[in-house]
Coordinates of C-alpha atoms in Angstrom, one line a residue:
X1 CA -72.4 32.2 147.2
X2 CA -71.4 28.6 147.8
X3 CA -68.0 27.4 146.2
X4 CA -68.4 25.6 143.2
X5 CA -66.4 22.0 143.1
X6 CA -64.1 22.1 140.6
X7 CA -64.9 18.4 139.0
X8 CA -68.3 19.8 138.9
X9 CA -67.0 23.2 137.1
X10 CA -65.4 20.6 134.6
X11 CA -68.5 18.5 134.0
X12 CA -70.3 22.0 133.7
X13 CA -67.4 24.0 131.4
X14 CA -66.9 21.2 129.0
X15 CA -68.9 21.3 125.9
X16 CA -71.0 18.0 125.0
X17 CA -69.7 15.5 123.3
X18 CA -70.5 16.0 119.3
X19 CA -73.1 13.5 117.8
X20 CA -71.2 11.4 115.3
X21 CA -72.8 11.1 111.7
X22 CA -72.7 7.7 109.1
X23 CA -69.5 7.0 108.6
X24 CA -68.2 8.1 104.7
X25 CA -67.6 4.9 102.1
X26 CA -63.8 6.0 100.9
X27 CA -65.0 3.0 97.6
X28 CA -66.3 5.2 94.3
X29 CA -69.6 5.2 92.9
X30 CA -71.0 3.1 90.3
X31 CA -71.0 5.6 87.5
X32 CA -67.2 6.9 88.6
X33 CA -66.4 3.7 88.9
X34 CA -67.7 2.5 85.0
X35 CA -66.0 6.3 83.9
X36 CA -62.8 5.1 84.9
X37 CA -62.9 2.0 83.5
X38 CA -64.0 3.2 79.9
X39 CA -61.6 5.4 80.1
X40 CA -58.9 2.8 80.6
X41 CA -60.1 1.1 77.8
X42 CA -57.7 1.4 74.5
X43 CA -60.6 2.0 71.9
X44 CA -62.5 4.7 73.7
X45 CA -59.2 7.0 74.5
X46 CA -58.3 6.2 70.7
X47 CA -61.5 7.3 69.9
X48 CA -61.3 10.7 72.0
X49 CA -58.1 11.4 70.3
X50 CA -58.0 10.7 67.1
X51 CA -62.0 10.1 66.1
X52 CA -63.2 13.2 68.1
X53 CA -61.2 15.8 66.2
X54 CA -61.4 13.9 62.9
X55 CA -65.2 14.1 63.2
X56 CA -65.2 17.7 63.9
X57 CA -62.6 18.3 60.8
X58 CA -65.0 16.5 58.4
X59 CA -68.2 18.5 60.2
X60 CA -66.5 21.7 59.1
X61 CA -65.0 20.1 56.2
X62 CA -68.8 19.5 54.9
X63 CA -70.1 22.6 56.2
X64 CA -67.4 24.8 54.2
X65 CA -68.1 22.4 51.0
X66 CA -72.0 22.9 51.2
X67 CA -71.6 26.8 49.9
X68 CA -71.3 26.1 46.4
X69 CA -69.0 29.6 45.8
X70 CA -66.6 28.1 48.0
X71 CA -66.4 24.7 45.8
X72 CA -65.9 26.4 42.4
X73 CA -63.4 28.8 44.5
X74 CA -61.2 25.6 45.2
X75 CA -61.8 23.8 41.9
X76 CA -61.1 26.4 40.4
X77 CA -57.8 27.0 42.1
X78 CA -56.3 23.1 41.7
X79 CA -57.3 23.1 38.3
X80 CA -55.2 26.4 37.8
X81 CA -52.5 24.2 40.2
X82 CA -52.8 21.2 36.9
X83 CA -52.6 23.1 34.3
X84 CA -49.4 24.8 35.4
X85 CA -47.5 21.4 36.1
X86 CA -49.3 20.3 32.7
X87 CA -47.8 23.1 30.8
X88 CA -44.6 23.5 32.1
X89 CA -41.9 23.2 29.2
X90 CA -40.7 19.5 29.9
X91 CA -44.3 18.0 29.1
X92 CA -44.9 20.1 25.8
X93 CA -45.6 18.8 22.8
X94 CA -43.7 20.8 19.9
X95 CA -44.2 18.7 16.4
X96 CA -44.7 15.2 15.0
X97 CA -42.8 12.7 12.9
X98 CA -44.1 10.4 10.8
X99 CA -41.7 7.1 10.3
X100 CA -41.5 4.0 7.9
X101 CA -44.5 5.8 5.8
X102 CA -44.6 6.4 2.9
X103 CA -45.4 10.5 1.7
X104 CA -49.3 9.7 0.9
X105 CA -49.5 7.6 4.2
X106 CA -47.8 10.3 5.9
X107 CA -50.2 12.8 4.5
X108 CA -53.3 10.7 6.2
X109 CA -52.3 10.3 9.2
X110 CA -51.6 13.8 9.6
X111 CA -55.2 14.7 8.4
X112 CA -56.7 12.4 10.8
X113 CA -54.5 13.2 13.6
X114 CA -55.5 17.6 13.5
X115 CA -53.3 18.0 16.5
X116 CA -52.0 22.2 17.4
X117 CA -49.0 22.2 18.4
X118 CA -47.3 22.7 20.8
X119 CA -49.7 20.7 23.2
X120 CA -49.5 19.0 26.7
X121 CA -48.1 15.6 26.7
X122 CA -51.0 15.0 28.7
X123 CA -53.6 16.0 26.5
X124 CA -52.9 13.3 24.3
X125 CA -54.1 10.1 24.8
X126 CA -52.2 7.4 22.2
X127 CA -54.2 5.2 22.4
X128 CA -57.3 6.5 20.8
X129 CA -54.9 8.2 18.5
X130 CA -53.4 4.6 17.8
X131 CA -56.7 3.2 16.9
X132 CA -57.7 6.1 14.3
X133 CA -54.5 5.3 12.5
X134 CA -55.6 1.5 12.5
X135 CA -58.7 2.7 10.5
X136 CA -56.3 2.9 7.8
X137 CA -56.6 0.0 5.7
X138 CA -52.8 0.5 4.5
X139 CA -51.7 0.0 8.2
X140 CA -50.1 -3.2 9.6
X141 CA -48.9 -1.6 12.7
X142 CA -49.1 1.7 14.3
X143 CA -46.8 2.7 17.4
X144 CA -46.7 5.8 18.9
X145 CA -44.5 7.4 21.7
X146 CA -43.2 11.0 22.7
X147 CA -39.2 11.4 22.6
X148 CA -37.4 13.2 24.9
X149 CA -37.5 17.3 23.4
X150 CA -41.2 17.2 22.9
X151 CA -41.9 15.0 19.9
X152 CA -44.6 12.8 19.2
X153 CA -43.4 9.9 16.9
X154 CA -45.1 7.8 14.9
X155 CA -44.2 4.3 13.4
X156 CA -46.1 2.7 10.7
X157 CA -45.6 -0.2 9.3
X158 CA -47.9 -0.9 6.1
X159 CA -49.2 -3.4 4.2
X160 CA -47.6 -4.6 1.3
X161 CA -50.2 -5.5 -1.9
X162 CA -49.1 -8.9 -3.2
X163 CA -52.2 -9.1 -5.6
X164 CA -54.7 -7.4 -7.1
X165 CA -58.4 -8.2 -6.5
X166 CA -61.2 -7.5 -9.5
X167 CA -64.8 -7.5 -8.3
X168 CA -66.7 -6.0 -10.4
X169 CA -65.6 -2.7 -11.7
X170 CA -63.6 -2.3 -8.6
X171 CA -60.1 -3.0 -8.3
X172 CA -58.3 -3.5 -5.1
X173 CA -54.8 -4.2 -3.3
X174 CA -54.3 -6.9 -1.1
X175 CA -51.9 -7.7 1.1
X176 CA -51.0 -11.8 1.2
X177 CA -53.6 -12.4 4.5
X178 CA -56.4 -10.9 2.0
X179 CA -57.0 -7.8 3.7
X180 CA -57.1 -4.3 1.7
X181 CA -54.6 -2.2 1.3
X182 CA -55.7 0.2 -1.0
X183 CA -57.9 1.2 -4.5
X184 CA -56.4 1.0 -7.5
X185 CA -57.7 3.5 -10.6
X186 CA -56.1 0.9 -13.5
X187 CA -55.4 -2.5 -13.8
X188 CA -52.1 -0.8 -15.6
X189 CA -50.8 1.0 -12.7
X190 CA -49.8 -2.7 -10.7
X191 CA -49.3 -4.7 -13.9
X192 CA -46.2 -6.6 -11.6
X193 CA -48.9 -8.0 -9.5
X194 CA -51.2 -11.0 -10.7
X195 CA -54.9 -10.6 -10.9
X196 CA -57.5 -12.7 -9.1
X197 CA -61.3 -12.1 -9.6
X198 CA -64.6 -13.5 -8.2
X199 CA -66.4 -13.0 -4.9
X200 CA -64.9 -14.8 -2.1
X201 CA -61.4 -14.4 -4.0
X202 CA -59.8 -12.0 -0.7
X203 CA -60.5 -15.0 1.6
X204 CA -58.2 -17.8 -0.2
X205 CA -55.5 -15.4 -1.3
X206 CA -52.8 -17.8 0.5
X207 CA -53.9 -20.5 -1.3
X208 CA -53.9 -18.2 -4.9
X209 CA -50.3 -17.3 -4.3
X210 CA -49.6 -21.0 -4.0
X211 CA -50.8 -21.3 -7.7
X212 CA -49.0 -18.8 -9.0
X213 CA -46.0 -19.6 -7.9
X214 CA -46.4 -23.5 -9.4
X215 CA -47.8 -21.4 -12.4
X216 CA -44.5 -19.7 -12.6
X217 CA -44.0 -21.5 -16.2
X218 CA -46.6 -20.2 -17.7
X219 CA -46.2 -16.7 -16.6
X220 CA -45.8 -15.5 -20.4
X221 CA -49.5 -17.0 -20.7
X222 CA -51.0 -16.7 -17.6
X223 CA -53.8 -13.8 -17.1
X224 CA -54.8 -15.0 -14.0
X225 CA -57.6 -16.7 -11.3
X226 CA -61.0 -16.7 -11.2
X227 CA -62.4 -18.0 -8.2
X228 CA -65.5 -20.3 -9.3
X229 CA -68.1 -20.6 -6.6
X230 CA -65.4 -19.0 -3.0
X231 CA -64.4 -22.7 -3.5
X232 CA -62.0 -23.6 -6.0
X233 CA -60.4 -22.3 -8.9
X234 CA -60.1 -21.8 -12.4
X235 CA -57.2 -20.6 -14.6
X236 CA -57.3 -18.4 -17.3
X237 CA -54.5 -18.2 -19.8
X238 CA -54.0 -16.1 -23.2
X239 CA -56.6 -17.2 -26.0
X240 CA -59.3 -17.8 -23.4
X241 CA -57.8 -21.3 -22.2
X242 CA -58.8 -22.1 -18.7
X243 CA -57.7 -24.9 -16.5
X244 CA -60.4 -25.9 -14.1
X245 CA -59.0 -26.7 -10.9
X246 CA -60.1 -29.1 -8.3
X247 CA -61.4 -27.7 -5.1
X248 CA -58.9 -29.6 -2.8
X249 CA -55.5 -30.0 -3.7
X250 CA -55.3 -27.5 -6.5
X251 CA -51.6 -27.1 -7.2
X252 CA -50.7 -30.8 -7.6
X253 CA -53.2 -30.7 -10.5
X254 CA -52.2 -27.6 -12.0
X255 CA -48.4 -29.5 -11.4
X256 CA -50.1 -32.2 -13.1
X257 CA -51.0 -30.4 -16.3
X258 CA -47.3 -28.9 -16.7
X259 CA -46.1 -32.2 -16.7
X260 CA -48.1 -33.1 -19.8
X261 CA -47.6 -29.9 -21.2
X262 CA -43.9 -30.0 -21.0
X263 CA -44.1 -33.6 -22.2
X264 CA -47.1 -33.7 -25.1
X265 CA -46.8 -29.7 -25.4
X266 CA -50.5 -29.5 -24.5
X267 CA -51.4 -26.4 -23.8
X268 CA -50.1 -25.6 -27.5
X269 CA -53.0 -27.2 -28.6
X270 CA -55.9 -25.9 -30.0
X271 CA -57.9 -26.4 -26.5
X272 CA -60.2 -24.2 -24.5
X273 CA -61.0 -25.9 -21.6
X274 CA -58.9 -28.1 -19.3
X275 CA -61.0 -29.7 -16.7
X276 CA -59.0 -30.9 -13.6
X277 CA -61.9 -30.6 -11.3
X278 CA -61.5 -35.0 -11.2
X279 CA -57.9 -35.4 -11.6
X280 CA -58.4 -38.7 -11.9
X281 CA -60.0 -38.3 -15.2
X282 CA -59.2 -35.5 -17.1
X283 CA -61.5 -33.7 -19.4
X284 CA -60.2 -31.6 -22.6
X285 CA -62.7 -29.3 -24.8
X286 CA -61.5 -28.3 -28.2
X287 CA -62.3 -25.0 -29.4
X288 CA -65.1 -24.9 -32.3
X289 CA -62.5 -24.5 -35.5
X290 CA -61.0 -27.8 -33.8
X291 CA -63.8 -29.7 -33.8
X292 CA -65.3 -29.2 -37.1
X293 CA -61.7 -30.4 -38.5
X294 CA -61.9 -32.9 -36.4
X295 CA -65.0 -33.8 -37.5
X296 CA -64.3 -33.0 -41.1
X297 CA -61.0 -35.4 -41.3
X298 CA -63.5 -38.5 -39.5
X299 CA -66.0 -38.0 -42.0
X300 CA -63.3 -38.6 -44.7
X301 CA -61.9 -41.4 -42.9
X302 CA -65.0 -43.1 -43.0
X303 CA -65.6 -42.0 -46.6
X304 CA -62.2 -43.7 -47.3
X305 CA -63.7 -47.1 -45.5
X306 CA -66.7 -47.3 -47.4
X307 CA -65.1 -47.2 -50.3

């Protein structure tokens, strides 16, 4: 066996060389590359933190609320929750007091408020309770508020009747704007107030008290106004005398006729009618006895002549 050269044993021994691949690109892929950069991006992590799990709350949040059992379950639960914070001791309700009313006023608003005590302060709602004691024509003013230890008050302020309105066989109150305050059964029971009668008498009521009040002199006389027409007025004293008024400026004429009257003692006369209704020319109308004297003492006056 010849000998072997050793350069040639190492050409032999050592292995081949090992084919080298394509060479690996260290840069990412396009779809790594756009992952990473939505994830950078402020609104998509927001989104995986907060909007993710919120979703996923309202999905189950739905889902639980879609089984109708489980909705009564939890309405019924927080209205149990209500009515114990309603009820507690501090928010009762125990009684209710009337103020500034009088007992019959009292009495009415008590009917038309039917309230059982005690009661949940916020079971009441005052202002529909308010308006129901508006519907009272007596009532100026309602106010109502609950005071501390569970009361309910309420304070009225009413109308006071300054006249007394006759259309036909009804009488009613009034206050000094016109508006109603009540029914009277008798003419007797408010005899202290003056009388005005007519249609269309409740809308000039200022304007009445102005006359009586100038008409204060004849208050011994005076029966009082009868509105002629929802324009003027006319006014009617003891023994069926009546003063017809002018439709503008009625006082100064009714002013005008006292003057005479407290200087020629007018209404002393035997007149029915006093017509200021052109105060610049006054108008007198006898009664019938009057005349026929007066006639009777010119026919003997011209008797008298002839001869």
């Amino acid at each position: 066996m010849q000998p072997v050269d050793r350069q040639t044993y190492r050409a032999v021994a050592a292995p081949a060389p090992k084919q080298q691949g394509p060479r690996r690109d260290p840069a990412p892929s396009r779809m790594a590359y756009k992952a990473h950069r939505l994830w950078l991006t402020p609104v998509f992590r927001a989104f995986l933190r907060v909007g993710v799990p919120v979703f996923l709350v309202l999905l189950l949040t739905g889902w639980y609320f879609s089984n109708p059992t489980n909705r009564y379950a939890i309405g019924e639960k927080l209205t149990a929750m209500k009515r114990s914070v309603q009820e507690r001791p501090e928010f009762m309700v125990k009684l209710m007091a009337v103020e500034g009313a009088t007992p019959i006023v009292s009495d009415a608003v008590r009917t038309i408020l039917p309230i059982d005590f005690p009661i949940s302060s916020f079971d009441l709602d005052l202002d529909v309770m308010r308006n129901e004691i508006m519907k009272l024509d007596v009532v100026a003013e309602a106010e109502l508020r609950i005071r501390p230890g569970g009361v309910l008050e309420v304070a009225i302020s009413e109308r006071a009747p300054v006249i007394v309105w006759r259309t036909g066989e009804q009488l009613e109150l009034l206050d000094n704007t016109g508006h109603r305050v009540a029914s009277l059964t008798a003419r007797s029971a408010r005899a202290d107030l003056p009388l005005v009668v007519g249609e269309g008498a409740q809308d000039a009521i200022k304007e009445a008290l102005m006359i009586f009040a100038a008409a204060r002199p004849l208050a011994t006389q005076l029966r009082g106004l009868v509105r002629v027409g929802a324009r003027r007025w006319d006014v009617v004293l003891k023994d069926d005398q009546r003063i017809l008024l002018p439709e503008n400026a009625p006082v100064a004429a009714l002013e005008q006729i006292l003057a005479l009257d407290q200087a020629q003692d007018l209404l002393a006369r035997d007149l029915t009618i006093i017509d200021m209704r052109n105060p610049l020319r006054p108008t007198l109308r006898m009664a019938d006895q009057a005349t026929d004297e007066l006639r009777r003492i010119k026919a003997l006056d011209l008797g008298d002549t002839s001869q």
